[in-house]
Each structure stands twice: as structure tokens, then as C-alpha cells.
PDB file of C-alpha atoms in Angstrom:
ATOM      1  CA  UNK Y   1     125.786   1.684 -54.477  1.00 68.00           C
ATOM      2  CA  UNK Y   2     123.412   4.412 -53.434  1.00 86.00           C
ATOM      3  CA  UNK Y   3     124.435   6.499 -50.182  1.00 88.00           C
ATOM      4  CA  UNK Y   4     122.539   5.081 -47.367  1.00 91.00           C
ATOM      5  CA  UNK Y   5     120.031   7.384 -45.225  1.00 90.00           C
ATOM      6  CA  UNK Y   6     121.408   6.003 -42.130  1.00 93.00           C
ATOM      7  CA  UNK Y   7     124.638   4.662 -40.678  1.00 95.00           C
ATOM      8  CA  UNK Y   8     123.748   2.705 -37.829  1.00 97.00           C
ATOM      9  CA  UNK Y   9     127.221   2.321 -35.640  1.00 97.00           C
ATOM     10  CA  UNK Y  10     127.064  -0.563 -32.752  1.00 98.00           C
ATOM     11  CA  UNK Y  11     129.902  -0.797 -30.458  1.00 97.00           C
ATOM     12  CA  UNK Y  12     131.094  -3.769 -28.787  1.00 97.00           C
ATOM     13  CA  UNK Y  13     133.575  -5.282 -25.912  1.00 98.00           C
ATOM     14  CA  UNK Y  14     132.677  -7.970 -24.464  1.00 98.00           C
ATOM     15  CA  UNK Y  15     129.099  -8.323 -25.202  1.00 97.00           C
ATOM     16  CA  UNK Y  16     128.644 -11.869 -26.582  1.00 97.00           C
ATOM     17  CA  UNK Y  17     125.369 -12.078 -24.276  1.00 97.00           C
ATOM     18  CA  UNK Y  18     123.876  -8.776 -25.977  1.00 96.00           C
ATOM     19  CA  UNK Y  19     125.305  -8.255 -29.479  1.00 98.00           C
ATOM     20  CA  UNK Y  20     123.378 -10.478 -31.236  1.00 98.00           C
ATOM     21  CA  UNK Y  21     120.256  -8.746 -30.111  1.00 97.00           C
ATOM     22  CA  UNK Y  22     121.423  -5.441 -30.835  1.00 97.00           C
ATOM     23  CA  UNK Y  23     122.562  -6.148 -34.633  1.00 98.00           C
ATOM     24  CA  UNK Y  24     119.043  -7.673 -34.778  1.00 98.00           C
ATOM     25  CA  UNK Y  25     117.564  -4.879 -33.593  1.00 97.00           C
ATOM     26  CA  UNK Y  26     119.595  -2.869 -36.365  1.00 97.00           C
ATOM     27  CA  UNK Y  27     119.107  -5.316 -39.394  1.00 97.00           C
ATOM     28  CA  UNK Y  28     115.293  -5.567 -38.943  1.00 96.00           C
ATOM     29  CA  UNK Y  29     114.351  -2.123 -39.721  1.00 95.00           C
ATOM     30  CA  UNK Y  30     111.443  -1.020 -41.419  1.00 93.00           C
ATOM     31  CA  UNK Y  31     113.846   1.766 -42.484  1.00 92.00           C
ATOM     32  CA  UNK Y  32     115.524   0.520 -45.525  1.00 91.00           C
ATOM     33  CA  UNK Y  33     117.618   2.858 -46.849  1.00 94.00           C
ATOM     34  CA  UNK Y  34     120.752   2.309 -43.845  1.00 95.00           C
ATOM     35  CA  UNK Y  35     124.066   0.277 -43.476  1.00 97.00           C
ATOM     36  CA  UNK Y  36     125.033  -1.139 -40.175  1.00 98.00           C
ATOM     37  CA  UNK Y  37     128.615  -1.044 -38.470  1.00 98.00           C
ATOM     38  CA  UNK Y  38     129.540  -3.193 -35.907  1.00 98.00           C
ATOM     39  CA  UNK Y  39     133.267  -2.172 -34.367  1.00 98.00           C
ATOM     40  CA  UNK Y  40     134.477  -4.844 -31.788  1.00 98.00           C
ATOM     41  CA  UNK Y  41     136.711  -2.940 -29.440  1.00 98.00           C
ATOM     42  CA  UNK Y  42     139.080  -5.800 -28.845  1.00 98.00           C
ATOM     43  CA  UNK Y  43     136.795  -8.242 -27.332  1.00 98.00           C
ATOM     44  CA  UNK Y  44     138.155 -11.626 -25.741  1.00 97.00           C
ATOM     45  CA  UNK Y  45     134.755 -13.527 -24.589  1.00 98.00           C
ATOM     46  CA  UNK Y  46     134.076 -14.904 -28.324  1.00 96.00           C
ATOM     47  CA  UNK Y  47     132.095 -11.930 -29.451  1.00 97.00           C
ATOM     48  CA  UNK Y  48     133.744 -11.924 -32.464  1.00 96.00           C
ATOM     49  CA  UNK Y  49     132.774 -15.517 -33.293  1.00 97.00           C
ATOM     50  CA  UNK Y  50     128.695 -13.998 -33.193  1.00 98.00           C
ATOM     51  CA  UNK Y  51     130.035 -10.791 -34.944  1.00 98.00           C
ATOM     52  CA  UNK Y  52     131.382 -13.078 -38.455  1.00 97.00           C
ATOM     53  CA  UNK Y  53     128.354 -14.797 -38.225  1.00 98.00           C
ATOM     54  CA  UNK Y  54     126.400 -11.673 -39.801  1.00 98.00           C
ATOM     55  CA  UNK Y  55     128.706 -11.948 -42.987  1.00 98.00           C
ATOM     56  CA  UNK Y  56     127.993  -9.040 -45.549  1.00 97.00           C
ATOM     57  CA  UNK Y  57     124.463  -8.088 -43.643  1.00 97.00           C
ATOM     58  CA  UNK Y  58     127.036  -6.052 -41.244  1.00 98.00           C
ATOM     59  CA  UNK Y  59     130.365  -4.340 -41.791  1.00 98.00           C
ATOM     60  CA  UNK Y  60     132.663  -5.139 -39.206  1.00 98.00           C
ATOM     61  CA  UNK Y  61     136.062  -3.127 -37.740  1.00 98.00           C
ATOM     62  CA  UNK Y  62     137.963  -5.654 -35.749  1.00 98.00           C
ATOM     63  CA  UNK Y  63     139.951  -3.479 -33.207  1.00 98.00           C
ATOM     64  CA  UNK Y  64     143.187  -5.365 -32.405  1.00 96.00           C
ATOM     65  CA  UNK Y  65     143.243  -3.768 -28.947  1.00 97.00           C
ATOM     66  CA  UNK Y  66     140.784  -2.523 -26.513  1.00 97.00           C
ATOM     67  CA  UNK Y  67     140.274   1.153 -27.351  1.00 96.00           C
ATOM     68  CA  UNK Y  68     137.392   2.081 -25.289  1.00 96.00           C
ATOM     69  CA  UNK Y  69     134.117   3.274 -26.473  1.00 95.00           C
ATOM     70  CA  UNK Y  70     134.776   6.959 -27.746  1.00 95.00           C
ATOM     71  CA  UNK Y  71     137.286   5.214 -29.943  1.00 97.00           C
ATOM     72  CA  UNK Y  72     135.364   2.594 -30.899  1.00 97.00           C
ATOM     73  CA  UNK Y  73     132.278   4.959 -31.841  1.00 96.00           C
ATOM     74  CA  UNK Y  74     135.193   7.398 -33.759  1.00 97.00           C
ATOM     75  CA  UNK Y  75     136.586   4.046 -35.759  1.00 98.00           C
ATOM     76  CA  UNK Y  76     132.351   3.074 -36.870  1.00 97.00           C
ATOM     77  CA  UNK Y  77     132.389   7.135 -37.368  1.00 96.00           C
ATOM     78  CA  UNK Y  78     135.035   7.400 -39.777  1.00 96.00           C
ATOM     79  CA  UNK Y  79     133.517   4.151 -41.766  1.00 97.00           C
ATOM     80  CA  UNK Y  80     130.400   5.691 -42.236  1.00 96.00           C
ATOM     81  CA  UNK Y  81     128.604   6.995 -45.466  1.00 95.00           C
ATOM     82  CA  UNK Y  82     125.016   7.601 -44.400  1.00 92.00           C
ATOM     83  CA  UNK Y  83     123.936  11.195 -44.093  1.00 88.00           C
ATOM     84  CA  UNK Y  84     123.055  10.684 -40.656  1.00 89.00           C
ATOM     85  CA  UNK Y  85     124.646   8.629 -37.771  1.00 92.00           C
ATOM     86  CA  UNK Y  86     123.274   6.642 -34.856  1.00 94.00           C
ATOM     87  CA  UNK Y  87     124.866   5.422 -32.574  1.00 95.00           C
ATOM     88  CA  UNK Y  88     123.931   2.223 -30.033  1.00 96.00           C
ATOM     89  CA  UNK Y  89     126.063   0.020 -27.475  1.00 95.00           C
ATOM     90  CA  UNK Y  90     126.221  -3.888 -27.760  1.00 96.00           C
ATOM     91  CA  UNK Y  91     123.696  -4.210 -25.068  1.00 95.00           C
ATOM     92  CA  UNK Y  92     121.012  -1.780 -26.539  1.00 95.00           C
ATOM     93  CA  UNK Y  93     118.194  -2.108 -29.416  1.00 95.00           C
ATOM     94  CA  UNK Y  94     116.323  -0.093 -31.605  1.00 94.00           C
ATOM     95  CA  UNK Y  95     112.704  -0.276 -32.445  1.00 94.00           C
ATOM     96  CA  UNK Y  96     111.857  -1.776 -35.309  1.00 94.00           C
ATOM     97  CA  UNK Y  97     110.285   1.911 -36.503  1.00 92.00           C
ATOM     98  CA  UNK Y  98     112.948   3.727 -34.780  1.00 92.00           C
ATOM     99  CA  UNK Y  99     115.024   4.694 -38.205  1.00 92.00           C
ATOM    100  CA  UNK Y 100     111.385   5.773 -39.681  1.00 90.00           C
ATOM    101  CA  UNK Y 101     110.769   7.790 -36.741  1.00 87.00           C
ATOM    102  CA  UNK Y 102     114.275   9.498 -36.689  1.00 85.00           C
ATOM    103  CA  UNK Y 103     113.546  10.016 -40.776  1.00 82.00           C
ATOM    104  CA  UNK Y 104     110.290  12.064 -40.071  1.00 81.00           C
ATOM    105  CA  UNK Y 105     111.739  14.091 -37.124  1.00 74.00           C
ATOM    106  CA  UNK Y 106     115.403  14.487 -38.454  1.00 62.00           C
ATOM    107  CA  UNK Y 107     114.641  17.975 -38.011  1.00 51.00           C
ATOM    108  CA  UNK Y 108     112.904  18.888 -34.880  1.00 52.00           C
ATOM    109  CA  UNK Y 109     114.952  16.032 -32.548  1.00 51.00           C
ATOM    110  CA  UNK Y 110     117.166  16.521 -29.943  1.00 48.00           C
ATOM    111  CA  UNK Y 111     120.112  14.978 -28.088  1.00 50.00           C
ATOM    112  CA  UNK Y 112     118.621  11.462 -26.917  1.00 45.00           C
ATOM    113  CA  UNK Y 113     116.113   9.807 -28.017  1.00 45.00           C
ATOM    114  CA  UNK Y 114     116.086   6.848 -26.029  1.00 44.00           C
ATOM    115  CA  UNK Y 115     118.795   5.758 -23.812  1.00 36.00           C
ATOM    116  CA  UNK Y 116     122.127   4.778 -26.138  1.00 39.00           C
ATOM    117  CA  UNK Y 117     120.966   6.284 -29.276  1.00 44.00           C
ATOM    118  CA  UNK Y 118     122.202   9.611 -30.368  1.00 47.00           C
ATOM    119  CA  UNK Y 119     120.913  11.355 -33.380  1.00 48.00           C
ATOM    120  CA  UNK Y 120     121.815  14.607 -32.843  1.00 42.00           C
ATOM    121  CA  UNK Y 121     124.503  16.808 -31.856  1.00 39.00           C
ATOM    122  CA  UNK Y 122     125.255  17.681 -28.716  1.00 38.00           C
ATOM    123  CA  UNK Y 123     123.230  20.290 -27.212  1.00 38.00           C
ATOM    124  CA  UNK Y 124     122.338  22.130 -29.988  1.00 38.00           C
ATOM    125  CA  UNK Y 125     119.747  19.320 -31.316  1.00 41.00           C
ATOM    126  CA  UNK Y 126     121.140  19.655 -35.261  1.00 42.00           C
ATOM    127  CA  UNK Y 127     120.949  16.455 -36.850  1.00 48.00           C
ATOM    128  CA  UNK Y 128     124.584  14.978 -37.430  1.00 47.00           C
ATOM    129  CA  UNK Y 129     124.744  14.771 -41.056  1.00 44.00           C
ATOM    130  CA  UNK Y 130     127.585  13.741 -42.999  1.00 42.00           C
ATOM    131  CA  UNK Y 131     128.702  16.825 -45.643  1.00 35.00           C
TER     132      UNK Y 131
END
């Protein structure tokens, strides 16, 4: 299997209103060349029910208790084998063009691009890449 361009890494707890939306978001873009990670951070409202739903279109990390986001986002992190990561919470989407976007300005972006979705590091604005 070729080595995706993008790892897309959703976080979840508690977010069986949202998630859905956001792995949508994630699934459906025009970028093809990406994986997506969903990590559910110990969630008890049935999230997880929505989350097995995606079968193989998603990989999921089942958390067995409630981490909190940073370790959430480091568990997606360490799963990942795109050259370049972005992150987004259970309750936020992406564009459908957002991945093309990010692909064209992988270069010249910096720190947020829209609210939830990093793509760079820091405040340096280097691409995170994946050596």
C-alpha cells in the first residue's frame, strides 16, 4: 500500500452528535491520496457505536480510558503514515477541497488554517511532515 499524502487524525469524546459529520467531512475529499484516523478518547454516550459503523473507510484507536485530547491527538499521531498530518476535533469539518488546498500551499502555510485544523508546526509555519 502506497504511503498516503495525508493523515487526517479526528479526535473524539463524547461527540456522538458531531462525529459523524466530521469523518464525513474527512472521507469525502477531493484529495485522494490520505488515510483517516479516528481515536475515541474513552467515550461513554455511544460514539463508538457511529465510530464501527465506518468499518475499513476509517482506522479507529479505541482508548479504554479518557485520556484527554493531547493524548488522544499523540495516540492518531503515532498511527500515522502520511507525510503530513492534520489534525480536527469531533465537532469540526473540512472542506471538501481543503486537503487540495493544503497540497498546493504545503509550503507557504502557517499555523491555522481554519479553526481545529493544524497543518503546520507551531510558530515556525514548517509543514509537519513525517521523516
Amino acid at each position: 500500500m502506497a504511503t498516503p499524502q495525508f493523515s487526517v487524525i479526528i479526535t473524539c469524546h463524547n461527540q456522538r452528535k458531531f462525529i459523524a459529520d466530521a469523518i464525513q467531512s474527512a472521507i469525502s475529499q477531493i484529495h485522494e491520496s490520505r488515510e483517516v484516523i479516528v481515536v475515541d478518547d474513552a467515550s461513554s454516550d455511544g460514539s463508538d457505536s457511529v465510530l464501527k459503523s465506518y468499518g475499513e473507510m476509517i482506522r479507529l484507536i479505541s482508548l479504554e480510558r479518557n485520556e484527554g485530547a493531547s493524548e488522544a491527538r499523540n495516540a492518531g499521531t503515532a498511527a500515522a503514515r502520511g507525510n503530513y498530518l492534520v489534525y480536527l476535533d469531533g465537532d469540526d469539518l473540512l472542506k471538501p477541497w481543503a486537503l487540495l488546498v493544503y497540497e498546493t500551499r504545503k509550503c507557504d502555510c502557517a499555523g491555522y488554517l481554519e479553526p481545529g485544523i493544524i497543518v503546520a508546526s507551531g510558530n515556525t509555519g514548517t509543514p509537519i511532515r513525517r521523516l
